[in-house]
mmCIF file of C-alpha atoms in Angstrom:
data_model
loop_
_atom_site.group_PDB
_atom_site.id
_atom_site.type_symbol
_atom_site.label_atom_id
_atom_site.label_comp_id
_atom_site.label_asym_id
_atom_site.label_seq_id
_atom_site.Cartn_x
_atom_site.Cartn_y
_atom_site.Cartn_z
ATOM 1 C CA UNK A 1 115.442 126.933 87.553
ATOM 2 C CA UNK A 2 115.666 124.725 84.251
ATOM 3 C CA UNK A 3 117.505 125.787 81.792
ATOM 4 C CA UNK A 4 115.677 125.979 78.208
ATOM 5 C CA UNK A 5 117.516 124.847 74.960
ATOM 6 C CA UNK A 6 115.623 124.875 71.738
ATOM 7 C CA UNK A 7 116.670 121.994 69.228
ATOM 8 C CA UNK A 8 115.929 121.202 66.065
ATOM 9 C CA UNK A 9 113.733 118.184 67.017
ATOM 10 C CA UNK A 10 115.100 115.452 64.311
ATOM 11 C CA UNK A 11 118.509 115.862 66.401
ATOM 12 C CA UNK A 12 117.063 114.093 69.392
ATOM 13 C CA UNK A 13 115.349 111.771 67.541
ATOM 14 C CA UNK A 14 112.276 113.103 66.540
ATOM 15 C CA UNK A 15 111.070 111.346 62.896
ATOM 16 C CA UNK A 16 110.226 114.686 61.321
ATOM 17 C CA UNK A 17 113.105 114.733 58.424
ATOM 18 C CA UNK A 18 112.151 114.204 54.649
ATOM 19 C CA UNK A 19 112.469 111.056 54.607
ATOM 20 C CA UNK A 20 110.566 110.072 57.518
ATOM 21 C CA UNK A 21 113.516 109.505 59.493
ATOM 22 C CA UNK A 22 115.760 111.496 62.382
ATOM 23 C CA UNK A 23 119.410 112.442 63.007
ATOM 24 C CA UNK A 24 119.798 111.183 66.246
ATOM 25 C CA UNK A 25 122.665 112.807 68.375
ATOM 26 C CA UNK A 26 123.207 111.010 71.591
ATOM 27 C CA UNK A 27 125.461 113.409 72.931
ATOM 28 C CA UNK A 28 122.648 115.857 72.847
ATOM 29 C CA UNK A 29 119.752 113.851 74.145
ATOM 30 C CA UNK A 30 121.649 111.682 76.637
ATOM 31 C CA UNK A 31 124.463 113.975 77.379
ATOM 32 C CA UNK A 32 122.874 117.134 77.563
ATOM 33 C CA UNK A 33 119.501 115.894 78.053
ATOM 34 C CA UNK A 34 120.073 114.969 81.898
ATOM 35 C CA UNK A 35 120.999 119.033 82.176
ATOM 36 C CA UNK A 36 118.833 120.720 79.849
ATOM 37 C CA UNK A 37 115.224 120.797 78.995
ATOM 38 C CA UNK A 38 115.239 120.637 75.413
ATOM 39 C CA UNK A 39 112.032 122.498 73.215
ATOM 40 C CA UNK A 40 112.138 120.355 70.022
ATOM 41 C CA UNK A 41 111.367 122.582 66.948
ATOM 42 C CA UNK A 42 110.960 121.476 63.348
ATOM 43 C CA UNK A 43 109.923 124.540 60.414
ATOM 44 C CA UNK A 44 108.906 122.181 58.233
ATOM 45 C CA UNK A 45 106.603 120.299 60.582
ATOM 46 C CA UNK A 46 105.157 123.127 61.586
ATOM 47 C CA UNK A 47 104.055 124.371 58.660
ATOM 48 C CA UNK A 48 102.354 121.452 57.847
ATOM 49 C CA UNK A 49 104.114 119.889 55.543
ATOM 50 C CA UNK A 50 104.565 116.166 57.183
ATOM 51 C CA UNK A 51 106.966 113.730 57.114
ATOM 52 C CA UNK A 52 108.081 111.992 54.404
ATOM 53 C CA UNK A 53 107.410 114.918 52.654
ATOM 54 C CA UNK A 54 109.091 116.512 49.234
ATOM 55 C CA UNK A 55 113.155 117.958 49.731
ATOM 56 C CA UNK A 56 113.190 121.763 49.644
ATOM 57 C CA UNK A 57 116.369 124.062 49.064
ATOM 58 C CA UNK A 58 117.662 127.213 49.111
ATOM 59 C CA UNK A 59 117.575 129.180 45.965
ATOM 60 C CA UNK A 60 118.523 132.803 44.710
ATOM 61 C CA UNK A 61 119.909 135.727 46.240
ATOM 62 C CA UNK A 62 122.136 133.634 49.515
ATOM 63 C CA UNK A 63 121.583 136.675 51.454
ATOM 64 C CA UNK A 64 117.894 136.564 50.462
ATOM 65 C CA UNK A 65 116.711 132.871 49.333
ATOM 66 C CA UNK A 66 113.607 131.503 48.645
ATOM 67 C CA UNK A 67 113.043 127.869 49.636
ATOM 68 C CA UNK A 68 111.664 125.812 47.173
ATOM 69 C CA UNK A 69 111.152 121.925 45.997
ATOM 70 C CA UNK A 70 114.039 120.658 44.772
ATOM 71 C CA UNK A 71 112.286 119.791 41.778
ATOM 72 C CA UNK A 72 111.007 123.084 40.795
ATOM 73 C CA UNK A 73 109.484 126.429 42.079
ATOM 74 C CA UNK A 74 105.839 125.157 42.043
ATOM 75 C CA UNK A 75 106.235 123.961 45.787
ATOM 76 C CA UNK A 76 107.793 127.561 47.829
ATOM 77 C CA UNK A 77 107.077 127.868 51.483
ATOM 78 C CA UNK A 78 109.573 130.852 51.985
ATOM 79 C CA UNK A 79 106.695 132.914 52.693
ATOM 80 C CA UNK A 80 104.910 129.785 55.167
ATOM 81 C CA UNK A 81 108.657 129.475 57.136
ATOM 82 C CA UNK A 82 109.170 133.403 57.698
ATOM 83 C CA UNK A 83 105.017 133.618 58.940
ATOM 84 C CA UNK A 84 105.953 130.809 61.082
ATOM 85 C CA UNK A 85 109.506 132.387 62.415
ATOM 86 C CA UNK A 86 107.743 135.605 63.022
ATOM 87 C CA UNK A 87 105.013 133.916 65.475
ATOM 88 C CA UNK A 88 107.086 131.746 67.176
ATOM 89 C CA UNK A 89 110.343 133.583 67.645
ATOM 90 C CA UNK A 90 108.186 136.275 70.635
ATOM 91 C CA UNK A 91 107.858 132.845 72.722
ATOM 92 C CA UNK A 92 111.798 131.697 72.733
ATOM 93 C CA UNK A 93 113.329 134.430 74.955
ATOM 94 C CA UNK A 94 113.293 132.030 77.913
ATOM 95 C CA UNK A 95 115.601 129.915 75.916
ATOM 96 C CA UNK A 96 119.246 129.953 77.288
ATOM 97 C CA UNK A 97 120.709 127.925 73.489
ATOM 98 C CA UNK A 98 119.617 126.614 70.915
ATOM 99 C CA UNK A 99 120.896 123.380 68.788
ATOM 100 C CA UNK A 100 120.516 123.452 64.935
ATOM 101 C CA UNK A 101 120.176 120.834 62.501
ATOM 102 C CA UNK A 102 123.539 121.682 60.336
ATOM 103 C CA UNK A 103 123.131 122.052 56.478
ATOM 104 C CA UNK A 104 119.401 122.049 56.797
ATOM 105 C CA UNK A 105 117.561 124.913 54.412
ATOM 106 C CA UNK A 106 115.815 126.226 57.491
ATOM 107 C CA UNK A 107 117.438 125.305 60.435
ATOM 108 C CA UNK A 108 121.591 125.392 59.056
ATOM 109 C CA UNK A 109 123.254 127.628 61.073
ATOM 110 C CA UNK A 110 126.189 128.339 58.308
ATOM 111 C CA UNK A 111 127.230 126.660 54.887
ATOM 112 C CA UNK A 112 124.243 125.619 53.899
ATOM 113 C CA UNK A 113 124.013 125.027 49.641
ATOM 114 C CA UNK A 114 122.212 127.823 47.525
ATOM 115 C CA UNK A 115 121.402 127.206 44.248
ATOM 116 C CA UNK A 116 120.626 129.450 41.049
ATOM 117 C CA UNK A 117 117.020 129.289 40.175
ATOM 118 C CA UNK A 118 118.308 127.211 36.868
ATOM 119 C CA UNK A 119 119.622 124.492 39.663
ATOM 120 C CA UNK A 120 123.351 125.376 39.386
ATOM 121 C CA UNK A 121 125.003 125.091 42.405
ATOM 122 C CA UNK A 122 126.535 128.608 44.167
ATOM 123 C CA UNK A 123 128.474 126.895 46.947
ATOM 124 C CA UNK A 124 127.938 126.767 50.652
ATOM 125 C CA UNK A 125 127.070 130.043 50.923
ATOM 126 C CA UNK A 126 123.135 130.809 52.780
ATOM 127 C CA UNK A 127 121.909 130.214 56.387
ATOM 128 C CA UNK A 128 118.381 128.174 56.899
ATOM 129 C CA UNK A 129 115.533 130.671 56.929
ATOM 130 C CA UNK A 130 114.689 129.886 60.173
ATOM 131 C CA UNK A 131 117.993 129.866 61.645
ATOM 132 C CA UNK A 132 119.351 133.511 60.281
ATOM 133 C CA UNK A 133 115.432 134.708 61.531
ATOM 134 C CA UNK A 134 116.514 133.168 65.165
ATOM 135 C CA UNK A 135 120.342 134.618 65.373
ATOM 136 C CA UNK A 136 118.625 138.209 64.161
ATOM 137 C CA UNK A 137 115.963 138.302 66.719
ATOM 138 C CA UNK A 138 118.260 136.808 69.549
ATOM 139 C CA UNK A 139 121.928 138.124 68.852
ATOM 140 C CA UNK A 140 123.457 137.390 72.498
ATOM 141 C CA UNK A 141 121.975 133.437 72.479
ATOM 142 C CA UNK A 142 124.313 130.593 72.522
ATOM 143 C CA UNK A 143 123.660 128.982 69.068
ATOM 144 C CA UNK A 144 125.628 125.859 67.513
ATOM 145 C CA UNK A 145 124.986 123.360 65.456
ATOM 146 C CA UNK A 146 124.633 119.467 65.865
ATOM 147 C CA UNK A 147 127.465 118.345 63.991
ATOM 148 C CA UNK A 148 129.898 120.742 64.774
ATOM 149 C CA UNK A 149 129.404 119.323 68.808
ATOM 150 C CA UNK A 150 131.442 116.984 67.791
ATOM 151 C CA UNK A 151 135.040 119.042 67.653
ATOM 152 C CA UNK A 152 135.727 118.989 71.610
ATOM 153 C CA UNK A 153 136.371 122.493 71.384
ATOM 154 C CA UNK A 154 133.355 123.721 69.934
ATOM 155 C CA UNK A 155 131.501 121.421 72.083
ATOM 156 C CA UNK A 156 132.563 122.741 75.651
ATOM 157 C CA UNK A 157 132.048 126.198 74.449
ATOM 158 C CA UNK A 158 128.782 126.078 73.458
ATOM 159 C CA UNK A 159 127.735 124.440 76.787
ATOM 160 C CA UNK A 160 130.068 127.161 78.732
ATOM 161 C CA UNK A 161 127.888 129.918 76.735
ATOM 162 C CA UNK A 162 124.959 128.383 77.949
ATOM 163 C CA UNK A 163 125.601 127.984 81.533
ATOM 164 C CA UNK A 164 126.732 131.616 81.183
ATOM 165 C CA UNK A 165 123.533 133.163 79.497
ATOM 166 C CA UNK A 166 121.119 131.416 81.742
ATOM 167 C CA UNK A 167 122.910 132.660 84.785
ATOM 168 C CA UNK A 168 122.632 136.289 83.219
ATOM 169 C CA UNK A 169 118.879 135.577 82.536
ATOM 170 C CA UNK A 170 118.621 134.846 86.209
ATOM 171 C CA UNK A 171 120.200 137.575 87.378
ATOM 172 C CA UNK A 172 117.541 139.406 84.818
ATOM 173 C CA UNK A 173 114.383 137.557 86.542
ATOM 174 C CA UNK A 174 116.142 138.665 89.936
ATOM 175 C CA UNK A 175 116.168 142.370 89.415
ATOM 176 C CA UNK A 176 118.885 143.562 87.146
ATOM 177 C CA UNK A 177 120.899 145.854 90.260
ATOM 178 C CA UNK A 178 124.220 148.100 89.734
ATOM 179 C CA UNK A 179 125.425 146.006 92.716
ATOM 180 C CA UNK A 180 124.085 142.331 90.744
ATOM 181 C CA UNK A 181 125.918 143.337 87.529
ATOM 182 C CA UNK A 182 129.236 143.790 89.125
ATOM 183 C CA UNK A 183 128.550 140.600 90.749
ATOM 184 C CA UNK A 184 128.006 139.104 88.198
ATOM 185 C CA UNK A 185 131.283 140.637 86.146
ATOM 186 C CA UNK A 186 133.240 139.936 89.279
ATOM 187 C CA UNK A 187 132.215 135.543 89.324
ATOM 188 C CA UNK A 188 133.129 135.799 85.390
ATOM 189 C CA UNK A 189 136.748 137.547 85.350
ATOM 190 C CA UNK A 190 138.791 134.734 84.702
ATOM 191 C CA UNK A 191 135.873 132.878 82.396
ATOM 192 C CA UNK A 192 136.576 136.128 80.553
ATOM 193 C CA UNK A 193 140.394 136.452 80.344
ATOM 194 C CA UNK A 194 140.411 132.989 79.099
ATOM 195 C CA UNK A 195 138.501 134.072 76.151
ATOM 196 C CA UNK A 196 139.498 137.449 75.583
ATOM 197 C CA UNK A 197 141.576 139.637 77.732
ATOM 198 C CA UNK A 198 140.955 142.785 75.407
ATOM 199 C CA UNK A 199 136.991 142.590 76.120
ATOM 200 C CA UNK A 200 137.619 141.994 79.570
ATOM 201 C CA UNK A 201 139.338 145.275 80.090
ATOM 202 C CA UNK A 202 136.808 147.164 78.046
ATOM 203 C CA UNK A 203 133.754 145.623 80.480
ATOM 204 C CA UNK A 204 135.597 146.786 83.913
ATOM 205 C CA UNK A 205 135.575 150.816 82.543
ATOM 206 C CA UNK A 206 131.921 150.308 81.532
ATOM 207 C CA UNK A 207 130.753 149.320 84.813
ATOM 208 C CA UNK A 208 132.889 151.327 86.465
ATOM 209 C CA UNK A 209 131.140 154.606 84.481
ATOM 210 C CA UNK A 210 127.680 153.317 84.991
ATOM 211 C CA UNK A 211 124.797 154.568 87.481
ATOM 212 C CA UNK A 212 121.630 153.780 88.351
ATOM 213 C CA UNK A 213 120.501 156.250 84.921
ATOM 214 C CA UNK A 214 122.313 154.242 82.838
ATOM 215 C CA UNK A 215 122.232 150.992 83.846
ATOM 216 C CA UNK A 216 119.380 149.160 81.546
ATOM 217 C CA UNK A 217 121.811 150.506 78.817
ATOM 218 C CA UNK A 218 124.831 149.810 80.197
ATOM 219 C CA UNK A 219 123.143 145.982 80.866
ATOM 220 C CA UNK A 220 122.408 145.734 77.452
ATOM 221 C CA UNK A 221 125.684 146.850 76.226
ATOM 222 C CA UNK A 222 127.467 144.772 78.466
ATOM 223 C CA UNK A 223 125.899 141.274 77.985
ATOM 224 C CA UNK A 224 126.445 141.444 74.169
ATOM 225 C CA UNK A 225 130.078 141.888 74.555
ATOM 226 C CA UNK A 226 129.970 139.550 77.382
ATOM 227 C CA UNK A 227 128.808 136.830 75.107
ATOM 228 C CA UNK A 228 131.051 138.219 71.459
ATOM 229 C CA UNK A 229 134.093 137.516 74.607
ATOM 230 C CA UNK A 230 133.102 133.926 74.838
ATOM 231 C CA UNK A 231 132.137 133.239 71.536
ATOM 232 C CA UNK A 232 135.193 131.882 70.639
ATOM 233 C CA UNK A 233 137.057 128.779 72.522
ATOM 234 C CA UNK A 234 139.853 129.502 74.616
ATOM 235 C CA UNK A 235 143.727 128.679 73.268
ATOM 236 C CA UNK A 236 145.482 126.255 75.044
ATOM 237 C CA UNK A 237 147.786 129.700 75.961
ATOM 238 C CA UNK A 238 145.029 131.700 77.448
ATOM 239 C CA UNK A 239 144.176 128.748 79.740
ATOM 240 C CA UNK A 240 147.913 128.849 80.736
ATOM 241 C CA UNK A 241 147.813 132.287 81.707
ATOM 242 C CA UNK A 242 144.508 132.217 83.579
ATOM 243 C CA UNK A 243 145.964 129.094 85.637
ATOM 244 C CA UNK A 244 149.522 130.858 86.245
ATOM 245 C CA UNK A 245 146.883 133.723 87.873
ATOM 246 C CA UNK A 246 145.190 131.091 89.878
ATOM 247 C CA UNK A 247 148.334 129.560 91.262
ATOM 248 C CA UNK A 248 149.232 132.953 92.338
ATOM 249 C CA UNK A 249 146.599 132.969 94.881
ATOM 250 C CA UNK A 250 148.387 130.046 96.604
ATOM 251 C CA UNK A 251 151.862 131.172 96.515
ATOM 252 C CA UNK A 252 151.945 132.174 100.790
ATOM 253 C CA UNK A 253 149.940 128.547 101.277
ATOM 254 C CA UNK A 254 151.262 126.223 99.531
ATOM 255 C CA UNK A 255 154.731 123.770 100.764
ATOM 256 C CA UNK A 256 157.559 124.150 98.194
ATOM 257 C CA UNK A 257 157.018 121.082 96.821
ATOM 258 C CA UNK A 258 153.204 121.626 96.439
ATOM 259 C CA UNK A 259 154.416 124.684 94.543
ATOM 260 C CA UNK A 260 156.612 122.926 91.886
ATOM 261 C CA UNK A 261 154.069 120.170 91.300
ATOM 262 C CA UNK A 262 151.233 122.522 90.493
ATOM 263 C CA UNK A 263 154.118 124.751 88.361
ATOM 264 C CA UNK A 264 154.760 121.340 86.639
ATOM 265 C CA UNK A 265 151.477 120.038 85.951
ATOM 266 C CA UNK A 266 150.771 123.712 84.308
ATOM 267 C CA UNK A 267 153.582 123.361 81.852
ATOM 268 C CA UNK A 268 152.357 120.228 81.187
ATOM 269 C CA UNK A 269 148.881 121.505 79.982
ATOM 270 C CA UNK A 270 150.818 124.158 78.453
ATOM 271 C CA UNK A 271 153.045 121.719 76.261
ATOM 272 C CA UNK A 272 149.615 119.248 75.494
ATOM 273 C CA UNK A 273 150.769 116.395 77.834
ATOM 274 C CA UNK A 274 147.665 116.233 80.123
ATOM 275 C CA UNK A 275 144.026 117.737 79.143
ATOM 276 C CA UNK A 276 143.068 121.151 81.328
ATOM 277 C CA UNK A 277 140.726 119.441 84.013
ATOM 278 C CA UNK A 278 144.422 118.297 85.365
ATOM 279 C CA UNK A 279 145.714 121.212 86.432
ATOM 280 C CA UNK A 280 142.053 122.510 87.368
ATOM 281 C CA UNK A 281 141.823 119.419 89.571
ATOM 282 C CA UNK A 282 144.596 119.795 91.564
ATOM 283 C CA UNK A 283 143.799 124.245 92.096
ATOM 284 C CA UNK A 284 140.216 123.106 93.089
ATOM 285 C CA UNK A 285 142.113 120.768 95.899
ATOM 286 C CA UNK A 286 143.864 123.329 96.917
ATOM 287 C CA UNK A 287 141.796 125.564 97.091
ATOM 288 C CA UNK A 288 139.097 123.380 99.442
ATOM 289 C CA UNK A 289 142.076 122.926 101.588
ATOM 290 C CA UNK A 290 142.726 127.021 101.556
ATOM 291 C CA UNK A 291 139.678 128.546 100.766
ATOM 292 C CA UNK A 292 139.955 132.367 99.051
ATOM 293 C CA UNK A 293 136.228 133.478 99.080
ATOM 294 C CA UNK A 294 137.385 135.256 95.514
ATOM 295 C CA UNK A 295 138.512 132.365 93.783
ATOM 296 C CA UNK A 296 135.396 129.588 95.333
ATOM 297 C CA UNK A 297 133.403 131.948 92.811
ATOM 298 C CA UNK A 298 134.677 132.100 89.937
ATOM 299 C CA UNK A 299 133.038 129.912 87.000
ATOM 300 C CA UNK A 300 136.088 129.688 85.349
ATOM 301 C CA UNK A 301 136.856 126.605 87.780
ATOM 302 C CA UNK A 302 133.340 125.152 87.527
ATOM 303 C CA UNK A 303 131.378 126.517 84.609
ATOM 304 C CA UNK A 304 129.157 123.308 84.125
ATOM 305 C CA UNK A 305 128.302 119.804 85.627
ATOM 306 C CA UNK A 306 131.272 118.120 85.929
ATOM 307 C CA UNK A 307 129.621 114.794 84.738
ATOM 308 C CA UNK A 308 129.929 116.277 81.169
ATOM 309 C CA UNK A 309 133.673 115.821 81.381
ATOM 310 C CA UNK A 310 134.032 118.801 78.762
ATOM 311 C CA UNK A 311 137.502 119.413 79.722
ATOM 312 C CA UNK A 312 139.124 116.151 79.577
ATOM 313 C CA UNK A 313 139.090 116.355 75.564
ATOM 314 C CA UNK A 314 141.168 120.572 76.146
#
């Protein structure tokens, strides 16, 4: 099935900005493009009001801003954007991410400028109108911004968080099961110590405790700590950890000196000499060579297309 990102549609090129223009990201529309089917959103298109068109900002209370003209509060579509967030928002839930336009008055997913209503600055304080209205109605999607792809880190996370939520939403579509959930929990394990051992061992005791009574609840419970887990990237010492575990696997296979060079290369990640698809490399060898039906599941070792290369910059 294809997997459904929304995007803020000047990012892939789209000339809906202000100034008639786009904010082209090739990364996202060649990169990503080939994996994802991208549903290109702009507010202020879609409200009608064209491009060129006048620049709007945030203004007023940052938790509660009104968007206005930059020139004055004659021109105010804060009531136009929420109307349009409010129809639109029931037809995203097939969406597995979503890519925002960053410091945009709608579609900014953090820092974006507020201003008093006499035009003094506040800071970088609100969130685009149409942004905060998507986190709020879909807490557990993957959401980043465009220019914030470009820190490695932040950039294989967001795509790891969307592999992962689509393959939840699948297992959804299938027929959420007792027996599919701890499936599912079970192909994620080392996906999740990477990212946070103490959620890990709070999801095992919750699945363990549920029935067939309690599962919808138990589902929902579980998928948004699933996805607070992966929210953040993965230290370079959590990887360690999670590939000293998957060497252990191998220790009654392997030669001696098959041993010490996967041992080696590990400490080498560990230290920052060589990126983490290295030592993955060499544990995926091994393990077509000895294959543990455990291990051959986990999406820890393959958690997207490999074309991305999202681990040669970790």
């Amino acid at each position: 099935m294809e997997i459904k990102v929304g995007v803020s549609a000047c990012v892939i090129g789209q000339q809906v900005r202000f100034d008639g223009g786009h904010k082209l990201s090739r990364f996202i529309s060649d990169e990503l493009g080939r994996h994802f089917r991208f549903v290109p959103i702009c507010p202020e298109m879609a409200i009608g009001m064209g491009s060129p068109r006048p620049t709007i900002r945030l203004v007023g209370d940052p938790e509660h801003p009104r968007v206005q003209g930059t020139k004055g509060p004659e021109l105010d579509v804060t009531e136009q954007l929420k109307a349009f967030a409010d129809t639109a928002l029931p037809g995203m839930s097939e969406l597995s991410g979503y890519l925002l336009c960053a410091k945009s008055p709608t579609c900014g997913m953090e820092r974006v400028r507020v201003y008093r209503p006499d035009g003094e600055g506040l800071g970088k304080v609100g969130v685009g109108v149409f942004a905060k209205a998507l986190m709020a109605r879909f807490p557990n999607l993957p959401v980043e911004e465009d220019g914030r792809l470009n820190d490695p880190l932040l950039r294989e996370n967001f795509v790891l968080r969307v592999m992962a939520y689509h393959q939840w939403q699948q297992l959804r579509l299938d027929g959420l099961t007792l027996a599919g959930l701890m499936a599912f929990h079970r192909r994620h394990k080392f996906l999740l110590l990477a990212h946070n051992q103490p959620v890990y061992r709070e999801l095992g005791p919750m699945l363990a405790a549920a029935d067939t009574a309690t599962l919808k609840e138990v589902a929902e419970a579980y998928i948004s700590r699933f996805m607070q887990a992966l929210q953040s990237p993965a230290s370079r010492k959590d990887h360690t950890n999670v590939l000293m575990h998957l060497q252990g696997f191998f220790k009654k296979m392997l030669s001696g000196t098959e041993k010490q060079e996967l041992s080696e290369l590990i400490q080498q990640y560990r230290q920052g000499l060589v990126p983490l698809v290295a030592p993955l490399t060499l544990i995926n060898h091994h393990l077509r060579l000895h294959p543990v039906g455990y291990l051959a599941e986990q999406s820890y070792l393959n958690p997207y297309p490999a074309d991305l290369k999202l681990r040669y910059g970790l």
